[in-house]
Amino acid sequence: MAFETLFTPIQLGSLSLPNRIIMAPLTRSRTPDSVPGKMQEAYYGQRAGAGLIISEATNISPTARGYVYTPGIWTDAQEAGWKGVVSAVHAKGGRIALQLWHVGRVSHEMVQPDGQQPVAPSALKGEGAQCFVEFEDGTAGQHPTSTPRALETDEISGIVDDYRQAAERAKRAGFDMVEVHAANAYLLNQFLATGSNKRTDQYGGSLENRARFPLEVVDAVVDVFGGDRVGIRMTPFIELFGLTDDEPEAMAFYMAEQLSKRGLAYLHLNEPNWAGGDITFPDGFRAQMRERFSGSLIYCGNYDAERAEARIGENTTDAIAFGRPYIANPDLPERFRVNAPLTQPNHETFYGGDEKGYTDYPFMDNGYDRRS
């Protein structure tokens, strides 16, 4: 089966992509000092055949962290490390975006600088949420999150500035685009959702107020990169880390309209079935998003090539992002092109460790015969 649509070039904002196969952001927890290095250069360079690589979620500040061994973009060393990664991708003809991340309440004092409390829109713990910490004996593992403190109104502008500075560093490092992480029950998603945002100031209450902070972040990043080089990731309808929302569809539509006004390059919707379930968006949701958002739409959630081709053919999306298939198949587009079997990833090596399960997955044999 030929997947012709997947290999049709696409314009994402002002960036031209040779195909519609996007590498989704994938936390791999392999930067113990938060600085990308040679392993990351090899890993991302191997996957440069993607239409666009979206980097693993990258902390914008020391207080943005909820998981040890994840990379940052707030120091000169981190910026230099990412510059090496970008150069490795560009050397192989690829394109790469940096995903900007703040976990909010999905954290613990053990991960925060000076043992301070994590921050959130409201002092509400995410029930059942786990973060990833380093214990006193030097081992690392999951640990329940702690109760956050509510951000003071006058603190929010400081976090907006953290995003701005992170975007400035990303631009200096040479990234082609940046993606604002407003998904998966992290800080910006916590502000959007009714269950985690109980504020009574201008950042809480109404739908417009709950969206205010995420949109201020978008504005700050657009000031640096221009809207045509900025994307955003969202997860309408998701219930994760104790997050709930009474108005997910209304908020998704409102955000789509507001993001269109800002000329964003793309809106990346991470579907609730990203964990392998069979939850789908409400009937008509994708068509409504197409009407409300003027940029490109990307969907991600347990897709294979056949489903991706069909989804694009419906004209409700422009590209599809692949996560787990990209872990084990660095040459994923070429495998799709010739309809070759996919290597299955080893779940035990998803997080932490060294090259094993990271840069050692095989490339397809160049002698592979096409199948009808």
mmCIF file of C-alpha atoms in Angstrom:
data_model
loop_
_atom_site.group_PDB
_atom_site.id
_atom_site.type_symbol
_atom_site.label_atom_id
_atom_site.label_comp_id
_atom_site.label_asym_id
_atom_site.label_seq_id
_atom_site.Cartn_x
_atom_site.Cartn_y
_atom_site.Cartn_z
ATOM 1 C CA MET A 1 0.000 0.000 0.000
ATOM 2 C CA ALA A 2 1.392 3.390 -1.006
ATOM 3 C CA PHE A 3 0.984 6.215 1.467
ATOM 4 C CA GLU A 4 1.174 9.065 -1.017
ATOM 5 C CA THR A 5 -0.506 11.753 1.085
ATOM 6 C CA LEU A 6 1.939 11.291 3.972
ATOM 7 C CA PHE A 7 4.762 12.153 1.593
ATOM 8 C CA THR A 8 3.168 15.258 0.137
ATOM 9 C CA PRO A 9 5.162 18.372 1.117
ATOM 10 C CA ILE A 10 3.467 20.826 3.442
ATOM 11 C CA GLN A 11 3.972 24.425 4.502
ATOM 12 C CA LEU A 12 3.916 24.733 8.299
ATOM 13 C CA GLY A 13 3.769 28.463 8.874
ATOM 14 C CA SER A 14 6.855 29.743 7.042
ATOM 15 C CA LEU A 15 8.652 26.387 7.273
ATOM 16 C CA SER A 16 8.530 23.965 4.349
ATOM 17 C CA LEU A 17 8.359 20.273 5.251
ATOM 18 C CA PRO A 18 9.117 17.464 2.775
ATOM 19 C CA ASN A 19 6.521 15.135 4.319
ATOM 20 C CA ARG A 20 3.676 15.089 6.849
ATOM 21 C CA ILE A 21 5.289 12.597 9.252
ATOM 22 C CA ILE A 22 6.043 14.469 12.471
ATOM 23 C CA MET A 23 8.160 13.128 15.304
ATOM 24 C CA ALA A 24 6.154 13.737 18.483
ATOM 25 C CA PRO A 25 7.803 15.030 21.668
ATOM 26 C CA LEU A 26 9.086 12.058 23.669
ATOM 27 C CA THR A 27 10.467 12.328 27.187
ATOM 28 C CA ARG A 28 13.429 9.945 27.407
ATOM 29 C CA SER A 29 15.091 11.109 30.673
ATOM 30 C CA ARG A 30 18.671 10.804 29.512
ATOM 31 C CA THR A 31 20.187 14.139 30.538
ATOM 32 C CA PRO A 32 21.265 13.688 34.187
ATOM 33 C CA ASP A 33 22.664 17.240 34.303
ATOM 34 C CA SER A 34 19.796 18.683 32.183
ATOM 35 C CA VAL A 35 22.290 19.438 29.391
ATOM 36 C CA PRO A 36 21.847 17.701 26.005
ATOM 37 C CA GLY A 37 25.030 16.069 24.736
ATOM 38 C CA LYS A 38 26.442 13.667 22.183
ATOM 39 C CA MET A 39 23.793 11.014 22.818
ATOM 40 C CA GLN A 40 21.050 13.519 22.036
ATOM 41 C CA GLU A 41 22.906 14.672 18.925
ATOM 42 C CA ALA A 42 23.014 11.063 17.708
ATOM 43 C CA TYR A 43 19.411 10.299 18.678
ATOM 44 C CA TYR A 44 17.826 13.295 16.979
ATOM 45 C CA GLY A 45 20.213 13.181 14.035
ATOM 46 C CA GLN A 46 19.132 9.595 13.338
ATOM 47 C CA ARG A 47 15.522 10.771 13.038
ATOM 48 C CA ALA A 48 16.143 13.762 10.748
ATOM 49 C CA GLY A 49 14.008 12.213 8.011
ATOM 50 C CA ALA A 50 10.865 13.376 9.813
ATOM 51 C CA GLY A 51 8.990 16.258 8.239
ATOM 52 C CA LEU A 52 9.560 17.970 11.571
ATOM 53 C CA ILE A 53 11.090 16.742 14.816
ATOM 54 C CA ILE A 54 9.445 18.138 17.945
ATOM 55 C CA SER A 55 11.937 17.797 20.765
ATOM 56 C CA GLU A 56 11.272 16.162 24.097
ATOM 57 C CA ALA A 57 9.611 18.475 26.615
ATOM 58 C CA THR A 58 12.235 20.939 27.826
ATOM 59 C CA ASN A 59 12.068 22.789 31.141
ATOM 60 C CA ILE A 60 12.035 26.575 30.816
ATOM 61 C CA SER A 61 13.418 27.181 34.333
ATOM 62 C CA PRO A 62 14.629 25.315 37.442
ATOM 63 C CA THR A 63 11.162 25.624 39.000
ATOM 64 C CA ALA A 64 9.501 24.210 35.870
ATOM 65 C CA ARG A 65 10.848 20.716 36.603
ATOM 66 C CA GLY A 66 8.914 17.691 37.779
ATOM 67 C CA TYR A 67 11.149 14.955 36.434
ATOM 68 C CA VAL A 68 14.868 14.525 36.984
ATOM 69 C CA TYR A 69 17.100 13.764 33.977
ATOM 70 C CA THR A 70 15.004 15.929 31.645
ATOM 71 C CA PRO A 71 16.672 18.728 29.633
ATOM 72 C CA GLY A 72 16.419 22.450 30.233
ATOM 73 C CA ILE A 73 16.855 25.673 28.274
ATOM 74 C CA TRP A 74 17.644 28.250 30.971
ATOM 75 C CA THR A 75 21.470 28.118 31.097
ATOM 76 C CA ASP A 76 24.282 28.800 28.647
ATOM 77 C CA ALA A 77 25.405 25.163 28.852
ATOM 78 C CA GLN A 78 21.914 23.900 27.983
ATOM 79 C CA GLU A 79 21.675 26.330 25.088
ATOM 80 C CA ALA A 80 25.046 25.157 23.778
ATOM 81 C CA GLY A 81 23.989 21.521 24.152
ATOM 82 C CA TRP A 82 20.834 22.094 22.163
ATOM 83 C CA LYS A 83 22.825 23.990 19.531
ATOM 84 C CA GLY A 84 24.803 20.804 18.968
ATOM 85 C CA VAL A 85 21.585 18.822 18.587
ATOM 86 C CA VAL A 86 20.155 21.317 16.097
ATOM 87 C CA SER A 87 23.386 21.238 14.090
ATOM 88 C CA ALA A 88 23.270 17.431 13.956
ATOM 89 C CA VAL A 89 19.697 17.505 12.645
ATOM 90 C CA HIS A 90 20.376 20.264 10.133
ATOM 91 C CA ALA A 91 23.492 18.472 8.880
ATOM 92 C CA LYS A 92 21.214 15.642 7.749
ATOM 93 C CA GLY A 93 18.676 17.957 6.152
ATOM 94 C CA GLY A 94 16.153 17.852 8.994
ATOM 95 C CA ARG A 95 14.026 20.415 10.804
ATOM 96 C CA ILE A 96 13.480 20.603 14.561
ATOM 97 C CA ALA A 97 11.269 22.487 17.020
ATOM 98 C CA LEU A 98 11.905 22.869 20.754
ATOM 99 C CA GLN A 99 8.970 22.114 23.060
ATOM 100 C CA LEU A 100 8.789 24.569 25.986
ATOM 101 C CA TRP A 101 7.599 22.986 29.252
ATOM 102 C CA HIS A 102 6.524 23.879 32.769
ATOM 103 C CA VAL A 103 5.023 21.042 34.813
ATOM 104 C CA GLY A 104 3.225 23.192 37.400
ATOM 105 C CA ARG A 105 1.843 21.000 40.171
ATOM 106 C CA VAL A 106 3.183 17.740 38.721
ATOM 107 C CA SER A 107 6.295 18.041 40.866
ATOM 108 C CA HIS A 108 7.689 17.660 44.375
ATOM 109 C CA GLU A 109 9.991 19.582 46.706
ATOM 110 C CA MET A 110 12.733 17.008 45.997
ATOM 111 C CA VAL A 111 12.855 18.207 42.379
ATOM 112 C CA GLN A 112 12.454 21.929 43.079
ATOM 113 C CA PRO A 113 15.384 24.262 43.812
ATOM 114 C CA ASP A 114 16.012 24.746 47.536
ATOM 115 C CA GLY A 115 13.173 22.356 48.323
ATOM 116 C CA GLN A 116 10.480 24.904 47.577
ATOM 117 C CA GLN A 117 6.868 24.026 46.825
ATOM 118 C CA PRO A 118 5.794 23.511 43.221
ATOM 119 C CA VAL A 119 3.495 26.193 41.813
ATOM 120 C CA ALA A 120 0.080 25.909 40.197
ATOM 121 C CA PRO A 121 -2.987 28.025 39.451
ATOM 122 C CA SER A 122 -4.511 26.860 42.755
ATOM 123 C CA ALA A 123 -3.246 24.975 45.804
ATOM 124 C CA LEU A 124 -4.782 21.704 44.658
ATOM 125 C CA LYS A 125 -2.825 18.479 44.508
ATOM 126 C CA GLY A 126 -3.211 16.351 41.409
ATOM 127 C CA GLU A 127 -4.651 13.166 42.832
ATOM 128 C CA GLY A 128 -2.804 10.083 41.702
ATOM 129 C CA ALA A 129 -0.102 12.108 39.967
ATOM 130 C CA GLN A 130 3.484 10.883 40.015
ATOM 131 C CA CYS A 131 6.651 12.808 39.288
ATOM 132 C CA PHE A 132 10.189 11.420 38.885
ATOM 133 C CA VAL A 133 12.709 12.204 41.607
ATOM 134 C CA GLU A 134 16.222 11.296 42.682
ATOM 135 C CA PHE A 135 16.383 9.763 46.149
ATOM 136 C CA GLU A 136 19.072 10.259 48.782
ATOM 137 C CA ASP A 137 20.753 6.977 47.868
ATOM 138 C CA GLY A 138 21.287 8.208 44.290
ATOM 139 C CA THR A 139 18.576 6.066 42.716
ATOM 140 C CA ALA A 140 15.662 7.600 40.839
ATOM 141 C CA GLY A 141 12.029 6.648 40.504
ATOM 142 C CA GLN A 142 8.415 7.707 40.634
ATOM 143 C CA HIS A 143 7.127 9.559 43.673
ATOM 144 C CA PRO A 144 3.698 11.058 44.455
ATOM 145 C CA THR A 145 3.515 14.765 43.756
ATOM 146 C CA SER A 146 3.175 17.232 46.607
ATOM 147 C CA THR A 147 0.555 19.897 47.209
ATOM 148 C CA PRO A 148 1.501 23.039 45.257
ATOM 149 C CA ARG A 149 1.101 26.623 46.283
ATOM 150 C CA ALA A 150 -1.059 28.958 44.233
ATOM 151 C CA LEU A 151 0.841 31.478 42.160
ATOM 152 C CA GLU A 152 0.398 35.066 43.282
ATOM 153 C CA THR A 153 -1.018 37.287 40.575
ATOM 154 C CA ASP A 154 2.157 39.341 40.349
ATOM 155 C CA GLU A 155 4.280 36.190 39.897
ATOM 156 C CA ILE A 156 2.650 35.166 36.643
ATOM 157 C CA SER A 157 4.438 37.777 34.548
ATOM 158 C CA GLY A 158 7.730 36.307 35.744
ATOM 159 C CA ILE A 159 6.821 32.890 34.376
ATOM 160 C CA VAL A 160 5.752 34.488 31.106
ATOM 161 C CA ASP A 161 9.216 36.033 30.983
ATOM 162 C CA ASP A 162 10.776 32.605 31.629
ATOM 163 C CA TYR A 163 9.025 31.389 28.493
ATOM 164 C CA ARG A 164 10.255 34.426 26.579
ATOM 165 C CA GLN A 165 13.855 33.860 27.647
ATOM 166 C CA ALA A 166 13.601 30.160 26.820
ATOM 167 C CA ALA A 167 12.365 31.071 23.340
ATOM 168 C CA GLU A 168 15.251 33.508 22.922
ATOM 169 C CA ARG A 169 17.725 30.774 23.824
ATOM 170 C CA ALA A 170 15.990 28.364 21.444
ATOM 171 C CA LYS A 171 16.318 30.902 18.644
ATOM 172 C CA ARG A 172 20.020 31.405 19.362
ATOM 173 C CA ALA A 173 20.493 27.631 19.375
ATOM 174 C CA GLY A 174 19.115 27.547 15.831
ATOM 175 C CA PHE A 175 15.765 25.799 16.289
ATOM 176 C CA ASP A 176 13.461 26.136 13.290
ATOM 177 C CA MET A 177 10.367 26.493 15.479
ATOM 178 C CA VAL A 178 9.172 26.267 19.064
ATOM 179 C CA GLU A 179 6.142 24.462 20.451
ATOM 180 C CA VAL A 180 4.354 25.696 23.585
ATOM 181 C CA HIS A 181 3.423 22.719 25.765
ATOM 182 C CA ALA A 182 -0.149 23.380 26.947
ATOM 183 C CA ALA A 183 -1.131 19.715 27.204
ATOM 184 C CA ASN A 184 -1.058 16.602 29.405
ATOM 185 C CA ALA A 185 -2.162 18.276 32.658
ATOM 186 C CA TYR A 186 0.937 20.441 33.040
ATOM 187 C CA LEU A 187 0.957 24.120 34.061
ATOM 188 C CA LEU A 188 -0.736 25.780 31.085
ATOM 189 C CA ASN A 189 -3.307 22.981 30.889
ATOM 190 C CA GLN A 190 -3.909 23.423 34.643
ATOM 191 C CA PHE A 191 -4.840 27.070 34.042
ATOM 192 C CA LEU A 192 -7.190 26.136 31.191
ATOM 193 C CA ALA A 193 -9.121 23.476 33.128
ATOM 194 C CA THR A 194 -11.948 24.181 35.578
ATOM 195 C CA GLY A 195 -10.929 21.389 37.946
ATOM 196 C CA SER A 196 -7.428 22.719 38.612
ATOM 197 C CA ASN A 197 -8.032 26.473 38.286
ATOM 198 C CA LYS A 198 -10.109 27.927 41.151
ATOM 199 C CA ARG A 199 -8.646 31.417 40.991
ATOM 200 C CA THR A 200 -10.720 34.538 41.599
ATOM 201 C CA ASP A 201 -8.398 37.054 39.920
ATOM 202 C CA GLN A 202 -8.120 37.841 36.190
ATOM 203 C CA TYR A 203 -6.578 34.394 35.580
ATOM 204 C CA GLY A 204 -9.515 32.346 36.842
ATOM 205 C CA GLY A 205 -13.266 31.938 36.628
ATOM 206 C CA SER A 206 -14.485 32.631 33.120
ATOM 207 C CA LEU A 207 -13.273 30.763 30.081
ATOM 208 C CA GLU A 208 -11.519 33.901 28.835
ATOM 209 C CA ASN A 209 -9.764 34.424 32.174
ATOM 210 C CA ARG A 210 -8.546 30.825 32.392
ATOM 211 C CA ALA A 211 -7.047 31.168 28.920
ATOM 212 C CA ARG A 212 -5.360 34.487 29.723
ATOM 213 C CA PHE A 213 -2.042 33.121 31.050
ATOM 214 C CA PRO A 214 -1.519 30.510 28.288
ATOM 215 C CA LEU A 215 -2.226 33.194 25.690
ATOM 216 C CA GLU A 216 0.198 35.591 27.383
ATOM 217 C CA VAL A 217 2.812 32.856 27.083
ATOM 218 C CA VAL A 218 2.008 32.405 23.401
ATOM 219 C CA ASP A 219 2.280 36.159 22.843
ATOM 220 C CA ALA A 220 5.708 36.251 24.517
ATOM 221 C CA VAL A 221 7.004 33.398 22.385
ATOM 222 C CA VAL A 222 5.532 34.888 19.210
ATOM 223 C CA ASP A 223 7.357 38.140 20.000
ATOM 224 C CA VAL A 224 10.603 36.165 19.734
ATOM 225 C CA PHE A 225 9.966 33.733 16.863
ATOM 226 C CA GLY A 226 7.033 35.205 14.973
ATOM 227 C CA GLY A 227 3.715 33.391 14.834
ATOM 228 C CA ASP A 228 4.677 31.560 11.643
ATOM 229 C CA ARG A 229 7.391 29.684 13.571
ATOM 230 C CA VAL A 230 5.356 28.859 16.698
ATOM 231 C CA GLY A 231 3.085 25.906 17.428
ATOM 232 C CA ILE A 232 1.173 24.784 20.500
ATOM 233 C CA ARG A 233 0.204 21.372 21.852
ATOM 234 C CA MET A 234 -3.105 20.811 23.630
ATOM 235 C CA THR A 235 -5.064 17.830 24.973
ATOM 236 C CA PRO A 236 -8.785 18.600 25.096
ATOM 237 C CA PHE A 237 -10.860 16.090 27.090
ATOM 238 C CA ILE A 238 -7.892 14.474 28.796
ATOM 239 C CA GLU A 239 -8.171 13.428 32.435
ATOM 240 C CA LEU A 240 -4.672 12.864 33.755
ATOM 241 C CA PHE A 241 -2.843 13.519 37.029
ATOM 242 C CA GLY A 242 -6.182 14.348 38.641
ATOM 243 C CA LEU A 243 -7.023 17.062 36.105
ATOM 244 C CA THR A 244 -10.684 17.484 35.164
ATOM 245 C CA ASP A 245 -12.487 20.084 33.088
ATOM 246 C CA ASP A 246 -16.164 20.975 32.779
ATOM 247 C CA GLU A 247 -15.696 22.941 29.534
ATOM 248 C CA PRO A 248 -13.091 21.131 27.419
ATOM 249 C CA GLU A 249 -14.781 21.587 24.052
ATOM 250 C CA ALA A 250 -15.660 25.247 24.593
ATOM 251 C CA MET A 251 -12.099 25.972 25.715
ATOM 252 C CA ALA A 252 -10.607 24.142 22.738
ATOM 253 C CA PHE A 253 -12.754 26.172 20.336
ATOM 254 C CA TYR A 254 -11.959 29.451 22.103
ATOM 255 C CA MET A 255 -8.220 28.744 22.091
ATOM 256 C CA ALA A 256 -8.311 27.789 18.404
ATOM 257 C CA GLU A 257 -9.912 31.106 17.531
ATOM 258 C CA GLN A 258 -7.495 33.108 19.688
ATOM 259 C CA LEU A 259 -4.467 31.271 18.305
ATOM 260 C CA SER A 260 -5.664 31.960 14.764
ATOM 261 C CA LYS A 261 -5.692 35.673 15.532
ATOM 262 C CA ARG A 262 -2.039 35.351 16.521
ATOM 263 C CA GLY A 263 -1.114 33.613 13.264
ATOM 264 C CA LEU A 264 0.285 30.444 14.830
ATOM 265 C CA ALA A 265 1.862 27.985 12.427
ATOM 266 C CA TYR A 266 0.174 24.926 13.867
ATOM 267 C CA LEU A 267 -2.055 23.488 16.568
ATOM 268 C CA HIS A 268 -0.965 20.049 17.734
ATOM 269 C CA LEU A 269 -3.788 18.059 19.317
ATOM 270 C CA ASN A 270 -2.709 15.122 21.426
ATOM 271 C CA GLU A 271 -5.719 12.816 21.461
ATOM 272 C CA PRO A 272 -6.838 11.129 24.688
ATOM 273 C CA ASN A 273 -6.002 7.730 23.200
ATOM 274 C CA TRP A 274 -2.299 8.575 23.282
ATOM 275 C CA ALA A 275 -1.891 6.012 26.067
ATOM 276 C CA GLY A 276 -3.262 3.267 23.832
ATOM 277 C CA GLY A 277 -6.953 3.421 24.704
ATOM 278 C CA ASP A 278 -9.881 3.854 22.348
ATOM 279 C CA ILE A 279 -11.227 7.243 23.477
ATOM 280 C CA THR A 280 -12.164 9.545 20.622
ATOM 281 C CA PHE A 281 -13.131 13.180 20.231
ATOM 282 C CA PRO A 282 -16.857 14.052 20.075
ATOM 283 C CA ASP A 283 -18.557 13.833 16.710
ATOM 284 C CA GLY A 284 -17.805 16.878 14.612
ATOM 285 C CA PHE A 285 -15.002 18.120 16.863
ATOM 286 C CA ARG A 286 -12.266 17.868 14.224
ATOM 287 C CA ALA A 287 -14.397 19.630 11.618
ATOM 288 C CA GLN A 288 -15.140 22.414 14.105
ATOM 289 C CA MET A 289 -11.439 22.823 14.886
ATOM 290 C CA ARG A 290 -10.706 23.052 11.168
ATOM 291 C CA GLU A 291 -13.221 25.886 10.875
ATOM 292 C CA ARG A 292 -11.860 27.769 13.894
ATOM 293 C CA PHE A 293 -8.101 27.453 13.381
ATOM 294 C CA SER A 294 -6.490 28.978 10.307
ATOM 295 C CA GLY A 295 -3.073 27.335 10.633
ATOM 296 C CA SER A 296 -2.085 23.710 10.167
ATOM 297 C CA LEU A 297 -3.571 20.998 12.372
ATOM 298 C CA ILE A 298 -1.505 18.075 13.648
ATOM 299 C CA TYR A 299 -3.027 15.094 15.454
ATOM 300 C CA CYS A 300 -1.176 12.541 17.557
ATOM 301 C CA GLY A 301 -2.482 9.411 19.245
ATOM 302 C CA ASN A 302 -1.662 5.775 18.499
ATOM 303 C CA TYR A 303 -1.651 6.250 14.718
ATOM 304 C CA ASP A 304 -0.183 3.904 12.153
ATOM 305 C CA ALA A 305 0.529 4.867 8.548
ATOM 306 C CA GLU A 306 -2.827 3.653 7.242
ATOM 307 C CA ARG A 307 -4.869 5.560 9.834
ATOM 308 C CA ALA A 308 -2.702 8.635 9.337
ATOM 309 C CA GLU A 309 -3.249 8.570 5.577
ATOM 310 C CA ALA A 310 -6.999 8.238 6.079
ATOM 311 C CA ARG A 311 -7.153 11.057 8.637
ATOM 312 C CA ILE A 312 -5.327 13.471 6.344
ATOM 313 C CA GLY A 313 -7.585 12.391 3.505
ATOM 314 C CA GLU A 314 -10.613 13.534 5.519
ATOM 315 C CA ASN A 315 -9.187 17.079 5.400
ATOM 316 C CA THR A 316 -9.537 17.460 9.161
ATOM 317 C CA THR A 317 -5.784 17.430 9.703
ATOM 318 C CA ASP A 318 -2.643 18.351 7.784
ATOM 319 C CA ALA A 319 -0.035 16.093 9.393
ATOM 320 C CA ILE A 320 0.236 13.287 11.936
ATOM 321 C CA ALA A 321 2.729 13.033 14.788
ATOM 322 C CA PHE A 322 4.121 9.640 15.762
ATOM 323 C CA GLY A 323 5.577 8.933 19.186
ATOM 324 C CA ARG A 324 6.362 5.360 20.201
ATOM 325 C CA PRO A 325 6.968 4.196 16.594
ATOM 326 C CA TYR A 326 9.760 6.797 16.387
ATOM 327 C CA ILE A 327 11.471 5.429 19.484
ATOM 328 C CA ALA A 328 12.246 2.107 17.790
ATOM 329 C CA ASN A 329 12.314 3.185 14.129
ATOM 330 C CA PRO A 330 14.734 6.049 13.475
ATOM 331 C CA ASP A 331 13.987 5.679 9.748
ATOM 332 C CA LEU A 332 10.205 5.646 10.206
ATOM 333 C CA PRO A 333 9.345 7.636 7.042
ATOM 334 C CA GLU A 334 11.371 5.295 4.863
ATOM 335 C CA ARG A 335 9.701 2.261 6.448
ATOM 336 C CA PHE A 336 6.318 3.818 5.704
ATOM 337 C CA ARG A 337 7.428 4.598 2.151
ATOM 338 C CA VAL A 338 8.220 0.958 1.325
ATOM 339 C CA ASN A 339 5.618 -0.542 3.677
ATOM 340 C CA ALA A 340 8.275 -2.309 5.735
ATOM 341 C CA PRO A 341 7.672 -3.905 9.143
ATOM 342 C CA LEU A 342 8.253 -1.733 12.192
ATOM 343 C CA THR A 343 10.603 -2.601 15.027
ATOM 344 C CA GLN A 344 8.723 -2.796 18.328
ATOM 345 C CA PRO A 345 10.092 -0.611 21.152
ATOM 346 C CA ASN A 346 11.383 -1.986 24.439
ATOM 347 C CA HIS A 347 9.238 -0.352 27.126
ATOM 348 C CA GLU A 348 11.842 -1.090 29.784
ATOM 349 C CA THR A 349 14.267 1.365 28.156
ATOM 350 C CA PHE A 350 11.842 4.231 27.519
ATOM 351 C CA TYR A 351 13.152 6.345 30.425
ATOM 352 C CA GLY A 352 16.679 6.751 31.708
ATOM 353 C CA GLY A 353 19.803 4.772 30.942
ATOM 354 C CA ASP A 354 22.325 5.068 28.137
ATOM 355 C CA GLU A 355 22.457 4.255 24.415
ATOM 356 C CA LYS A 356 20.557 0.994 24.903
ATOM 357 C CA GLY A 357 17.009 1.528 23.714
ATOM 358 C CA TYR A 358 17.936 5.032 22.614
ATOM 359 C CA THR A 359 20.393 5.206 19.723
ATOM 360 C CA ASP A 360 20.877 1.480 19.051
ATOM 361 C CA TYR A 361 17.619 0.650 17.258
ATOM 362 C CA PRO A 362 18.376 -0.705 13.774
ATOM 363 C CA PHE A 363 17.830 1.058 10.502
ATOM 364 C CA MET A 364 15.996 -0.802 7.784
ATOM 365 C CA ASP A 365 18.113 -3.050 5.572
ATOM 366 C CA ASN A 366 18.724 -1.115 2.376
ATOM 367 C CA GLY A 367 18.059 -4.313 0.469
ATOM 368 C CA TYR A 368 14.507 -4.597 1.739
ATOM 369 C CA ASP A 369 12.068 -5.499 -1.048
ATOM 370 C CA ARG A 370 8.896 -3.460 -1.472
ATOM 371 C CA ARG A 371 5.702 -5.317 -0.646
ATOM 372 C CA SER A 372 2.559 -4.929 -2.724
#
